[in-house]
Amino acid sequence: MSKAVKLIDIAHKLNYSVVTISKALRDHPDISNKTRDLIKKVAEEMGYSPNLVARSLSSRKSNIIGLVVPKIAHHFFGQIIQTIYDIGFEHNYEILLMVSQEEQERERKHLQTLLAMKVDGIIISITEKTRDYKIFETIKERGVPLVFMDRIPDMERINSVRVTDYEGAYNGTEHLIRLGYKNIGHFGGYQDTRIGRDRYNGFKNAMDDAKIPINPNWVKFGGFSEDDGFKTFSKLVETGNLPDAILAATYPIALGVYMAAKERKIKIPNDIDIICFGDANIQRFLEPALSCIQQPTKIIAEKSMEILFDLITNPKQEKFTSEIVPTKLIIRETASKCNRL
Amino acid sequence: MSKAVKLIDIAHKLNYSVVTISKALRDHPDISNKTRDLIKKVAEEMGYSPNLVARSLSSRKSNIIGLVVPKIAHHFFGQIIQTIYDIGFEHNYEILLMVSQEEQERERKHLQTLLAMKVDGIIISITEKTRDYKIFETIKERGVPLVFMDRIPDMERINSVRVTDYEGAYNGTEHLIRLGYKNIGHFGGYQDTRIGRDRYNGFKNAMDDAKIPINPNWVKFGGFSEDDGFKTFSKLVETGNLPDAILAATYPIALGVYMAAKERKIKIPNDIDIICFGDANIQRFLEPALSCIQQPTKIIAEKSMEILFDLITNPKQEKFTSEIVPTKLIIRETASKCNRL
DNA sequence: TTGTATGCGTTATCAT
DNA sequence: ATGATAACGCATACAA
């Protein structure tokens, strides 16, 4: 069991002070090239690696970015996490990932921990149930850079990156209408969340603009999970009155509908058609291949990191950035022709 | 921009020493109940939360577990990560996730960083290309608890959790043979990795035991990704000589085969049949539903954490634990009947 | 160019 | 039961 090499060990060996060693290893201009090279060489030989905990405490900089997401084993967040990790790695930042599991209290604890760990910045996609924004105010007061991603709270003066939720839903609905559908339902998010409202409003306005009445029995608000989609659709089946097509607010919801439909021998897209937000790549191998309103995960992640790095680099600025990334309609086997014509 | 409350702030307010505050907040028996309650109350009111960086440095305990995986946007690892996060959360441990992207050098850097961050323990699933085990020896020497998971190096005296790779491959192959297949191929991992060898040997011995000769043109060793599966299958198609069924070493490989097959209008399972390691849940919605040798992700994650916690709690023990978790054959639409009968 | 003194916020040790 | 002092390993400001 060998101990870790410290600055002082190198200092003793070379008869330099700890400070000189510290500076040399960090390429501080104070130190001459010759001394620096010697010190680096010896440090390498001795297997030195800095104690990042001590460095954090002393420098008040952790080189850690906190990332809070509601779920991880979902394609959308998986992709985003992957990209953020890669960008972090390129910039010598560690990513501290926290998974809130769609629970507000857990999210709050995670944020508290990130503050206590003195991370340099935070990127968060809030849970579908987050209503209390006090913790976000605390973070702002502490001066910790904060960027909201995709799931944005109803707050002023924040940094955020999201997609064109309204337009995406509008376009998706309009597409269904153009195919010839009139009996269209929407499985959406809670209406006291921004994303839930934006997507519903896109749906609603597309219907209104086409002068098609909305049947409230076919509009359901709730969670974003597979389970939610499964239950919502199952209940709808039991009413005996199904729409001809559904606009689902997330890919997991659509998957839940697939599951429930398979169980009840309801054929997609013949008995009921569907399109959803989010592209999982694998969707083209589903039976039938699931069409979607694609959200560009890579761009979302990149923009978020870009904004965050800017905030970290220039801390005192009083500006707030709000990026909105366009969505794209991807048509596969569902929502490709009207099953009622 | 408000500053964080420190121990000394509470100390000043209550006319106690910093030490007393510190002890009280950690329920140290030195402090009387009355004092403790008072201090806790005031700390709460003042919004105190400990600086975990300082605590780590002082106590030489970080309450952080490092987790290194080759990929994240894959179902198998996604599930495992999720479970490990949940268990960590329950035990008041943070999980520091690192993604090696199947690159040995990146993996080494990540491990170095985890050491530098003074994590309390490490769980790792090594890359498909990891051949140099020096860094693992370093970790052992440092006395940092280390558990290998699923992807295990060829080393003695390590803690590990893996599945019955050999038996799983044997059973899967045997199943194909029982269906009536004779022309069976294997898309496997590199043969200088343990998991690659174990799965190939399972395949080989099943074939040998059934006295079916192996056609070496149908046995391909390489990476575990979708891309690998896609390329391997595409090349095989070009030889004009396909097997009747394939045992794929991973789910992504099988997915790659699906993609290549779709592109070339080759029908699964009629033209070629397939079964793979790993169950992605969504596999039953693929066309055709993909059968598999299921690896119980939750159990793997749980056992790994269990072993790690034991190592953290009892540091000095010189024993090594090696858990082997059974796999299970899940038959869906592929590998359900012989396409050559 | 190099070194000294001090501090980061907490915990451990040992007195009182 | 409570507190003074040192230590954790490093970085910053300032001195030489």
XYZ file of C-alpha atoms (C1' of nucleotides) in Angstrom:
714
model
C 0.000 0.000 0.000
C 1.934 2.984 -1.304
C 1.209 6.569 -0.448
C 0.509 9.247 -3.021
C 3.405 11.545 -3.904
C 2.921 15.128 -2.768
C 4.448 18.433 -3.758
C 6.578 18.420 -0.651
C 8.098 15.068 -1.600
C 9.318 16.504 -4.874
C 10.453 19.665 -3.111
C 12.615 17.694 -0.683
C 14.109 15.594 -3.404
C 15.098 18.586 -5.528
C 15.814 21.084 -2.765
C 13.245 23.491 -4.034
C 10.348 24.994 -2.153
C 6.860 23.624 -2.506
C 5.763 26.795 -4.228
C 8.347 26.443 -6.970
C 7.257 22.889 -7.610
C 3.614 23.896 -7.662
C 4.243 26.726 -10.083
C 6.491 24.707 -12.345
C 3.951 21.927 -12.702
C 1.261 24.424 -13.642
C 3.494 26.192 -16.197
C 3.568 29.358 -14.199
C 5.672 31.991 -16.070
C 7.656 32.727 -12.877
C 9.693 29.594 -13.355
C 12.530 29.243 -15.834
C 12.204 26.704 -18.572
C 15.108 24.692 -17.326
C 13.815 24.381 -13.773
C 10.351 23.667 -15.020
C 11.476 20.827 -17.263
C 13.572 19.286 -14.525
C 10.741 19.466 -12.019
C 8.246 18.045 -14.463
C 10.557 15.209 -15.310
C 11.150 14.261 -11.692
C 7.464 14.648 -10.834
C 6.632 12.289 -13.658
C 9.228 9.777 -12.471
C 7.933 9.901 -8.955
C 4.404 9.356 -10.232
C 3.068 12.615 -8.896
C -0.500 13.568 -9.512
C -2.058 16.546 -7.772
C -4.600 16.064 -5.034
C -7.588 17.649 -6.695
C -9.476 17.985 -3.435
C -6.737 20.118 -1.949
C -6.424 22.052 -5.164
C -10.148 22.771 -5.213
C -10.177 23.965 -1.660
C -7.238 26.223 -2.175
C -8.071 27.618 -5.581
C -11.810 27.787 -5.166
C -12.127 26.147 -8.551
C -13.113 22.524 -8.932
C -13.135 21.982 -12.694
C -16.293 20.034 -12.135
C -19.601 20.672 -13.830
C -22.775 19.368 -12.262
C -25.345 17.838 -14.575
C -28.831 17.018 -13.310
C -31.249 15.015 -15.429
C -34.573 13.380 -14.585
C -33.704 10.010 -16.118
C -30.723 8.331 -17.597
C -31.831 5.133 -19.311
C -33.742 7.140 -21.900
C -32.399 7.782 -25.334
C -32.836 11.541 -25.316
C -30.963 12.071 -22.075
C -28.469 9.333 -22.839
C -27.399 11.141 -25.974
C -27.211 14.484 -24.237
C -25.199 13.089 -21.367
C -22.786 11.401 -23.756
C -22.165 14.656 -25.631
C -21.740 16.690 -22.480
C -19.233 14.179 -21.162
C -17.253 14.362 -24.361
C -17.168 18.154 -24.394
C -16.241 18.213 -20.726
C -13.417 15.781 -21.361
C -12.042 17.969 -24.163
C -11.997 20.974 -21.866
C -10.552 19.206 -18.868
C -13.761 19.354 -16.910
C -15.243 16.485 -15.000
C -18.965 15.957 -15.171
C -20.792 15.125 -11.992
C -24.026 13.536 -13.072
C -27.044 13.444 -10.803
C -30.259 11.618 -11.609
C -33.362 13.069 -10.049
C -35.641 10.211 -11.107
C -38.358 12.769 -11.826
C -38.609 13.554 -8.118
C -38.477 17.179 -7.053
C -37.132 16.510 -3.576
C -34.339 14.357 -4.904
C -33.513 17.033 -7.437
C -33.295 19.618 -4.685
C -30.951 17.444 -2.652
C -28.749 16.848 -5.656
C -28.471 20.565 -6.329
C -27.670 21.166 -2.693
C -24.906 18.592 -2.918
C -23.510 20.148 -6.072
C -23.319 23.475 -4.296
C -21.642 21.842 -1.316
C -19.144 20.214 -3.654
C -18.333 23.619 -5.067
C -18.872 22.734 -8.697
C -17.986 25.453 -11.183
C -21.351 25.353 -12.907
C -24.578 23.443 -13.301
C -26.652 22.251 -16.231
C -30.086 20.951 -15.393
C -33.131 19.472 -17.018
C -35.800 19.748 -14.357
C -38.241 16.997 -13.411
C -41.750 16.890 -14.767
C -42.943 17.669 -11.255
C -40.701 20.577 -10.307
C -42.840 23.509 -9.170
C -40.800 25.058 -6.369
C -38.015 27.212 -7.790
C -36.469 28.392 -4.537
C -33.367 26.266 -4.920
C -32.706 27.841 -8.303
C -32.819 31.281 -6.711
C -30.343 30.091 -4.109
C -27.985 28.967 -6.830
C -28.260 32.319 -8.562
C -27.552 34.143 -5.313
C -24.498 32.004 -4.747
C -23.260 33.148 -8.123
C -22.945 29.624 -9.483
C -23.407 29.540 -13.282
C -26.618 27.746 -14.142
C -28.052 26.670 -17.482
C -31.456 25.074 -17.944
C -31.788 22.547 -20.716
C -34.896 21.308 -22.528
C -37.059 21.197 -19.405
C -37.188 24.842 -18.378
C -38.883 26.338 -15.316
C -41.281 29.263 -15.515
C -38.735 31.821 -14.440
C -37.403 35.125 -15.623
C -33.749 35.962 -16.032
C -32.322 32.506 -16.590
C -30.009 30.904 -19.102
C -31.643 28.202 -21.136
C -31.465 25.970 -24.165
C -34.607 24.401 -25.476
C -36.188 23.276 -28.706
C -39.043 24.836 -30.612
C -41.649 22.958 -28.624
C -44.555 25.002 -29.836
C -43.586 24.920 -33.492
C -42.651 21.251 -33.332
C -46.039 20.306 -31.946
C -47.758 22.610 -34.410
C -45.921 21.107 -37.367
C -46.495 17.559 -36.185
C -50.199 18.189 -35.777
C -50.424 20.030 -39.066
C -48.761 17.065 -40.719
C -51.376 14.706 -39.315
C -54.115 17.034 -40.505
C -52.655 17.225 -43.979
C -52.663 13.452 -44.159
C -56.411 13.700 -43.705
C -56.830 13.029 -39.996
C -59.480 14.900 -38.071
C -59.879 12.834 -34.913
C -56.568 13.646 -33.332
C -55.589 13.241 -29.704
C -52.677 14.533 -27.671
C -50.831 12.778 -24.838
C -49.039 15.693 -23.285
C -47.229 16.904 -20.211
C -48.558 18.656 -17.137
C -49.963 22.053 -18.019
C -48.185 23.836 -15.231
C -44.879 23.038 -16.869
C -43.593 25.114 -19.681
C -42.801 22.245 -21.995
C -46.203 20.701 -21.373
C -47.979 23.932 -22.196
C -45.877 24.770 -25.257
C -46.479 21.393 -26.849
C -50.169 21.440 -26.089
C -50.530 24.957 -27.466
C -48.791 23.936 -30.671
C -51.276 21.085 -30.992
C -54.227 23.267 -30.128
C -53.397 26.095 -32.472
C -52.762 23.754 -35.368
C -56.205 22.249 -34.781
C -57.795 25.671 -34.379
C -56.152 26.994 -37.514
C -57.519 24.011 -39.429
C -60.892 24.605 -37.832
C -60.987 21.109 -36.446
C -62.663 20.824 -33.054
C -60.656 19.224 -30.272
C -62.259 16.348 -28.432
C -61.236 16.855 -24.802
C -61.550 13.132 -24.124
C -58.579 12.585 -26.385
C -56.363 15.146 -24.737
C -54.509 13.762 -21.724
C -51.979 15.525 -19.537
C -49.555 13.699 -17.297
C -46.024 12.312 -16.984
C -43.516 11.695 -19.722
C -42.720 8.030 -19.087
C -43.404 4.740 -20.858
C -45.622 3.881 -17.963
C -47.651 7.042 -18.416
C -48.150 6.324 -22.106
C -49.130 2.756 -21.366
C -51.718 3.657 -18.761
C -53.160 6.610 -20.596
C -53.701 4.609 -23.740
C -55.077 1.597 -21.903
C -57.660 3.745 -20.181
C -58.576 5.395 -23.429
C -59.142 2.016 -25.024
C -61.550 1.123 -22.274
C -63.725 4.119 -23.057
C -64.313 2.479 -26.440
C -63.750 5.769 -28.195
C -60.323 6.150 -29.766
C -58.982 8.968 -31.915
C -57.496 8.104 -35.297
C -54.102 9.534 -34.477
C -52.117 10.714 -31.477
C -49.458 13.336 -30.970
C -47.329 12.073 -28.081
C -45.230 14.532 -26.116
C -42.303 12.140 -25.699
C -40.819 9.021 -27.199
C -41.329 6.989 -24.008
C -45.029 7.888 -24.052
C -45.239 6.596 -27.627
C -43.461 3.428 -26.597
C -45.982 2.941 -23.833
C -48.734 3.253 -26.416
C -46.998 0.626 -28.551
C -46.906 -1.711 -25.581
C -50.528 -1.211 -24.640
C -51.613 -1.521 -28.274
C -49.700 -4.768 -28.734
C -51.231 -6.173 -25.580
C -54.730 -5.327 -26.756
C -54.164 -6.359 -30.370
C -54.753 -2.857 -31.631
C -52.810 -2.312 -34.833
C -50.577 0.698 -35.325
C -50.914 2.540 -37.693
C -54.096 0.972 -39.073
C -56.279 1.143 -35.989
C -54.527 4.153 -34.539
C -51.693 6.258 -35.849
C -49.054 8.058 -33.828
C -46.171 10.519 -33.956
C -44.040 11.718 -31.080
C -41.408 14.152 -29.886
C -37.904 12.712 -29.805
C -35.917 10.470 -32.080
C -34.340 7.362 -30.635
C -32.569 6.106 -33.720
C -33.894 2.668 -33.024
C -37.354 3.903 -33.848
C -36.888 2.977 -37.481
C -36.585 -0.673 -36.454
C -39.777 -0.699 -34.491
C -42.817 -2.332 -35.992
C -44.073 -0.047 -37.395
C -41.189 2.418 -37.674
C -42.124 5.358 -35.484
C -42.175 8.852 -36.988
C -41.166 11.770 -34.832
C -40.480 15.410 -34.220
C -36.742 15.165 -33.860
C -34.919 17.094 -31.160
C -31.236 17.538 -32.011
C -29.640 16.252 -28.814
C -26.099 17.024 -29.845
C -26.817 20.669 -30.565
C -28.779 21.045 -27.344
C -25.857 19.667 -25.358
C -23.297 21.749 -27.223
C -25.179 25.009 -26.803
C -25.692 24.330 -23.113
C -22.014 23.739 -22.540
C -21.100 26.764 -24.619
C -23.283 29.034 -22.528
C -22.037 27.495 -19.313
C -18.376 27.883 -20.225
C -19.025 31.498 -21.112
C -20.620 32.073 -17.727
C -17.735 30.365 -15.962
C -15.162 32.381 -17.875
C -16.911 35.740 -17.514
C -18.647 35.499 -14.157
C -19.849 39.002 -13.554
C -21.934 39.655 -16.624
C -25.591 40.369 -16.038
C -26.891 38.995 -19.309
C -29.051 35.949 -19.777
C -28.922 33.735 -22.818
C -31.837 31.804 -24.206
C -31.156 29.484 -27.130
C -33.980 27.876 -29.038
C -33.050 24.974 -31.295
C -35.300 23.971 -34.201
C -36.935 20.563 -34.417
C -37.363 18.491 -37.545
C -40.145 16.257 -38.738
C -38.968 12.717 -39.513
C -41.570 10.594 -41.239
C -41.235 6.826 -41.203
C -44.023 4.268 -41.231
C -46.390 5.844 -38.761
C -48.033 9.120 -39.701
C -47.228 8.449 -43.331
C -50.731 8.035 -44.646
C -54.217 8.390 -43.290
C -55.773 5.185 -42.004
C -59.256 6.638 -42.456
C -59.228 7.307 -46.175
C -24.357 37.251 -4.495
C -24.459 35.742 -1.020
C -21.686 33.796 0.561
C -22.028 30.315 1.924
C -22.431 29.979 5.686
C -19.433 28.386 7.392
C -18.878 26.705 10.717
C -17.182 29.801 12.018
C -20.248 31.911 11.286
C -22.376 29.694 13.466
C -19.637 29.612 16.089
C -19.543 33.381 16.309
C -23.269 33.682 16.495
C -23.585 31.175 19.348
C -20.304 31.866 21.148
C -19.133 28.321 20.739
C -15.937 27.132 19.177
C -15.825 25.843 15.631
C -15.026 22.401 16.922
C -18.154 22.249 19.024
C -20.282 23.266 16.079
C -18.623 20.702 13.861
C -19.112 17.941 16.376
C -22.698 18.861 17.141
C -23.696 18.836 13.507
C -22.184 15.386 13.067
C -23.901 13.987 16.165
C -20.639 13.464 17.952
C -21.280 11.956 21.437
C -19.088 14.610 23.036
C -21.840 17.168 22.758
C -24.846 17.339 25.061
C -28.255 16.876 23.543
C -29.336 20.351 24.440
C -26.366 22.060 22.827
C -26.606 19.822 19.805
C -30.252 20.640 19.210
C -29.636 24.350 19.582
C -26.703 24.307 17.197
C -28.582 22.247 14.639
C -31.528 24.572 14.800
C -29.441 27.689 14.274
C -27.400 26.040 11.533
C -30.596 25.168 9.741
C -31.874 28.698 10.089
C -28.682 30.151 8.757
C -28.829 27.813 5.789
C -25.589 26.064 6.624
C -24.379 23.268 4.460
C -20.919 21.789 4.880
C -18.215 22.432 2.316
C -17.673 18.902 1.108
C -14.332 19.725 -0.446
C -12.930 20.872 2.856
C -14.509 17.930 4.603
C -12.948 15.514 2.142
C -9.523 16.997 2.559
C -9.698 16.950 6.292
C -11.357 13.596 6.824
C -9.713 11.738 3.951
C -13.115 10.434 2.997
C -15.002 11.754 0.005
C -18.204 9.721 -0.027
C -17.751 9.502 -3.751
C -17.627 6.330 -5.793
C -16.028 6.385 -9.213
C -17.779 4.481 -11.978
C -16.070 3.899 -15.308
C -17.947 2.455 -18.268
C -17.043 2.183 -21.953
C -20.305 3.642 -23.236
C -23.337 5.271 -21.809
C -25.993 5.490 -24.520
C -26.305 1.693 -24.536
C -29.093 -0.088 -22.813
C -26.950 -2.482 -20.816
C -24.780 0.214 -19.291
C -27.655 2.641 -18.981
C -29.505 0.204 -16.762
C -26.444 -0.555 -14.690
C -25.617 3.105 -14.221
C -29.170 3.863 -13.188
C -29.142 1.149 -10.537
C -25.750 2.156 -9.201
C -26.899 5.758 -8.903
C -29.948 4.691 -6.975
C -27.995 2.531 -4.568
C -25.427 5.275 -4.111
C -28.157 7.767 -3.350
C -29.636 5.490 -0.705
C -26.267 5.179 1.020
C -25.363 8.855 0.795
C -22.684 8.273 -1.774
C -22.215 10.348 -4.883
C -21.379 8.572 -8.111
C -18.728 10.077 -10.319
C -19.323 8.587 -13.737
C -16.595 8.464 -16.338
C -17.105 7.329 -19.928
C -14.069 5.807 -21.587
C -15.646 5.621 -25.050
C -13.947 2.242 -25.520
C -10.547 3.952 -25.521
C -7.844 2.586 -23.271
C -5.949 5.854 -22.936
C -9.062 7.754 -21.973
C -9.891 5.059 -19.475
C -6.454 5.393 -17.919
C -6.818 9.155 -17.609
C -10.211 8.779 -15.993
C -8.867 6.364 -13.425
C -5.994 8.705 -12.718
C -8.467 11.505 -12.153
C -10.560 9.383 -9.838
C -7.480 8.666 -7.775
C -6.601 12.348 -7.742
C -10.109 13.169 -6.602
C -9.680 10.751 -3.737
C -12.788 8.714 -4.390
C -13.582 6.077 -1.798
C -13.846 3.274 -4.325
C -14.083 2.436 -8.006
C -16.292 0.207 -10.122
C -15.188 -0.342 -13.682
C -16.203 -2.104 -16.838
C -13.095 -2.005 -18.986
C -12.972 -1.129 -22.675
C -12.910 -3.753 -25.364
C -9.348 -2.653 -26.102
C -7.841 -2.573 -22.629
C -4.680 -4.692 -22.588
C -2.392 -2.761 -20.248
C -3.279 -3.442 -16.629
C -0.644 -1.283 -14.948
C -3.109 1.361 -13.825
C -5.130 -1.319 -12.049
C -2.029 -2.364 -10.142
C -1.470 1.248 -9.164
C -4.980 1.458 -7.794
C -4.459 -1.701 -5.789
C -1.201 -0.358 -4.375
C -2.912 2.837 -3.364
C -5.351 0.731 -1.404
C -8.376 2.074 -3.223
C -11.227 -0.466 -3.312
C -11.760 -1.664 -6.868
C -14.466 -3.866 -8.363
C -14.530 -5.036 -11.967
C -17.897 -5.464 -13.568
C -18.917 -7.517 -16.610
C -15.817 -6.656 -18.622
C -13.035 -8.196 -16.569
C -9.293 -8.039 -17.198
C -7.100 -11.137 -17.265
C -5.767 -10.615 -13.770
C -5.385 -12.547 -10.579
C -6.490 -11.375 -7.179
C -9.233 -8.957 -8.160
C -12.823 -8.358 -7.138
C -15.283 -8.935 -9.917
C -18.889 -9.409 -10.900
C -19.679 -10.972 -14.216
C -22.251 -13.176 -15.883
C -21.949 -16.775 -17.001
C -20.508 -15.801 -20.357
C -19.406 -19.273 -21.271
C -22.619 -20.981 -20.247
C -24.740 -18.269 -21.825
C -23.009 -18.638 -25.167
C -23.144 -22.424 -24.863
C -26.863 -22.403 -24.134
C -27.618 -19.931 -26.871
C -25.726 -21.988 -29.416
C -27.232 -25.221 -28.169
C -30.658 -23.650 -28.569
C -29.913 -22.781 -32.196
C -28.699 -26.313 -32.793
C -31.788 -27.812 -31.224
C -33.923 -25.742 -33.579
C -32.169 -27.566 -36.385
C -29.486 -25.097 -37.423
C -26.109 -26.390 -38.505
C -24.614 -23.419 -40.353
C -24.061 -21.186 -37.396
C -21.795 -18.174 -37.186
C -20.495 -16.124 -34.276
C -19.859 -12.367 -34.161
C -17.709 -12.150 -31.084
C -15.282 -9.978 -29.168
C -11.508 -9.814 -29.371
C -9.928 -13.075 -28.294
C -7.423 -11.429 -26.025
C -10.248 -10.251 -23.812
C -11.769 -12.517 -21.291
C -15.358 -11.881 -22.253
C -14.535 -12.397 -25.936
C -12.882 -15.722 -25.225
C -15.518 -16.979 -22.822
C -18.330 -16.341 -25.249
C -16.474 -17.846 -28.157
C -15.567 -20.912 -26.145
C -19.183 -21.388 -25.182
C -20.107 -21.254 -28.839
C -17.273 -23.543 -29.859
C -17.887 -26.201 -27.255
C -21.593 -26.304 -27.996
C -20.779 -26.889 -31.642
C -18.135 -29.455 -30.801
C -20.417 -31.306 -28.438
C -23.022 -31.503 -31.196
C -20.310 -32.651 -33.604
C -21.041 -29.779 -35.957
C -18.005 -28.386 -37.719
C -17.345 -24.678 -37.378
C -16.913 -22.705 -40.566
C -14.153 -20.207 -39.760
C -15.490 -17.774 -42.364
C -18.526 -17.308 -40.199
C -16.655 -16.589 -37.019
C -15.656 -12.946 -36.686
C -13.888 -11.289 -33.797
C -13.914 -7.548 -33.217
C -15.594 -4.706 -31.356
C -18.908 -4.711 -29.542
C -20.619 -1.778 -31.245
C -23.497 -1.330 -33.658
C -20.959 -0.199 -36.189
C -18.949 -3.393 -35.769
C -22.030 -5.524 -36.304
C -23.014 -3.507 -39.335
C -19.632 -3.776 -41.017
C -19.009 -7.393 -40.156
C -22.345 -8.465 -41.558
C -22.048 -6.302 -44.650
C -18.693 -7.836 -45.481
C -20.044 -11.308 -44.900
C -22.884 -10.636 -47.294
C -20.409 -9.680 -49.967
C -18.702 -13.047 -49.737
C -22.005 -14.493 -50.936
C -21.808 -17.189 -48.298
C -23.988 -16.592 -45.264
C -24.627 -18.871 -42.303
C -28.215 -19.684 -41.392
C -27.959 -18.215 -37.922
C -25.673 -15.992 -35.905
C -24.787 -15.799 -32.236
C -23.929 -12.136 -31.588
C -21.810 -11.238 -28.586
C -23.736 -8.063 -27.824
C -27.052 -6.402 -28.478
C -25.477 -3.510 -30.399
C -23.789 -6.001 -32.723
C -27.165 -7.592 -33.396
C -28.652 -4.171 -34.043
C -25.908 -3.500 -36.555
C -26.817 -6.736 -38.288
C -30.461 -5.633 -38.388
C -29.417 -2.372 -40.013
C -27.189 -3.987 -42.614
C -29.817 -6.630 -43.345
C -32.539 -4.041 -43.823
C -30.314 -2.055 -46.146
C -29.607 -5.133 -48.277
C -33.135 -6.484 -48.175
C -32.088 -9.591 -46.353
C -34.931 -10.881 -44.229
C -34.491 -11.767 -40.582
C -35.227 -14.483 -39.502
C -36.063 -16.096 -42.841
C -32.835 -15.433 -44.692
C -30.709 -15.361 -41.601
C -31.566 -15.908 -37.968
C -29.939 -14.299 -34.943
C -29.710 -14.287 -31.178
C -27.558 -12.071 -28.988
C -26.230 -11.352 -25.526
C -28.103 -8.633 -23.698
C -31.734 -7.689 -23.342
C -32.778 -4.147 -24.155
C -36.447 -4.441 -23.288
C -37.285 -2.699 -26.515
C -36.105 -5.749 -28.383
C -39.574 -7.199 -28.266
C -40.802 -4.301 -30.383
C -38.219 -4.759 -33.065
C -39.212 -6.335 -36.324
C -38.674 -9.199 -35.798
C -38.576 -9.281 -32.000
C -35.005 -10.118 -31.068
C -34.295 -13.097 -28.828
C -31.429 -12.905 -26.395
C -29.268 -14.281 -23.658
C -30.367 -11.943 -20.908
C -27.853 -10.439 -18.515
C -29.526 -9.278 -15.297
C -28.262 -5.711 -15.104
C -29.846 -4.917 -11.793
C -28.233 -7.862 -10.034
C -24.862 -7.107 -11.582
C -25.034 -3.532 -10.335
C -26.246 -4.551 -6.895
C -23.555 -7.166 -6.364
C -20.870 -4.764 -7.491
C -21.987 -2.114 -5.043
C -22.311 -4.685 -2.287
C -18.741 -5.851 -2.741
C -17.465 -2.302 -3.002
C -19.202 -1.165 0.168
C -17.762 -4.152 1.972
C -14.272 -3.223 0.798
C -14.772 0.389 1.857
C -16.058 -0.607 5.278
C -13.394 -3.257 5.958
C -10.346 -1.942 4.166
C -7.614 -4.248 5.369
C -8.965 -7.629 4.391
C -6.912 -9.594 1.915
C -9.740 -11.528 0.343
C -10.989 -11.199 -3.201
C -14.576 -11.740 -4.206
C -15.710 -13.026 -7.570
C -19.435 -13.140 -8.237
C -20.842 -14.873 -11.277
C -24.438 -14.117 -12.157
C -26.481 -16.507 -14.302
C -27.878 -15.531 -17.685
C -31.264 -16.493 -19.023
C -32.450 -17.413 -22.493
C -35.324 -15.211 -23.711
C -36.897 -16.444 -26.919
C -38.976 -14.049 -28.994
C -39.418 -14.058 -32.758
C -35.844 -14.667 -33.823
C -34.283 -18.018 -33.011
C -37.734 -19.449 -32.507
C -37.799 -21.885 -35.377
C -35.373 -23.078 -37.995
C -35.538 -21.264 -41.311
C -33.928 -24.212 -43.073
C -36.462 -26.913 -42.315
C 13.619 33.621 -10.528
C 12.637 31.659 -6.087
C 10.769 31.479 -1.437
C 7.864 32.831 2.937
C 3.673 33.403 5.058
C -1.037 32.751 4.992
C -5.436 30.829 3.987
C -9.088 27.507 1.951
C -13.103 25.049 5.643
C -13.171 21.188 7.862
C -11.850 17.336 11.088
C -8.602 14.894 14.466
C -5.906 15.134 18.555
C -5.213 16.251 22.785
C -5.938 19.482 26.622
C -8.778 21.557 29.965
C -18.688 18.833 27.847
C -15.953 22.141 25.334
C -12.016 24.220 23.095
C -7.086 25.327 21.313
C -4.035 23.716 17.970
C -2.491 21.340 14.239
C -3.215 19.061 10.026
C -5.214 17.867 5.220
C -2.345 19.417 0.303
C -2.301 22.986 -2.404
C -2.426 27.956 -4.293
C -2.215 32.973 -3.649
C -0.079 37.319 -2.383
C 3.720 39.243 -1.445
C 8.593 39.505 -0.149
C 13.346 38.777 -1.166
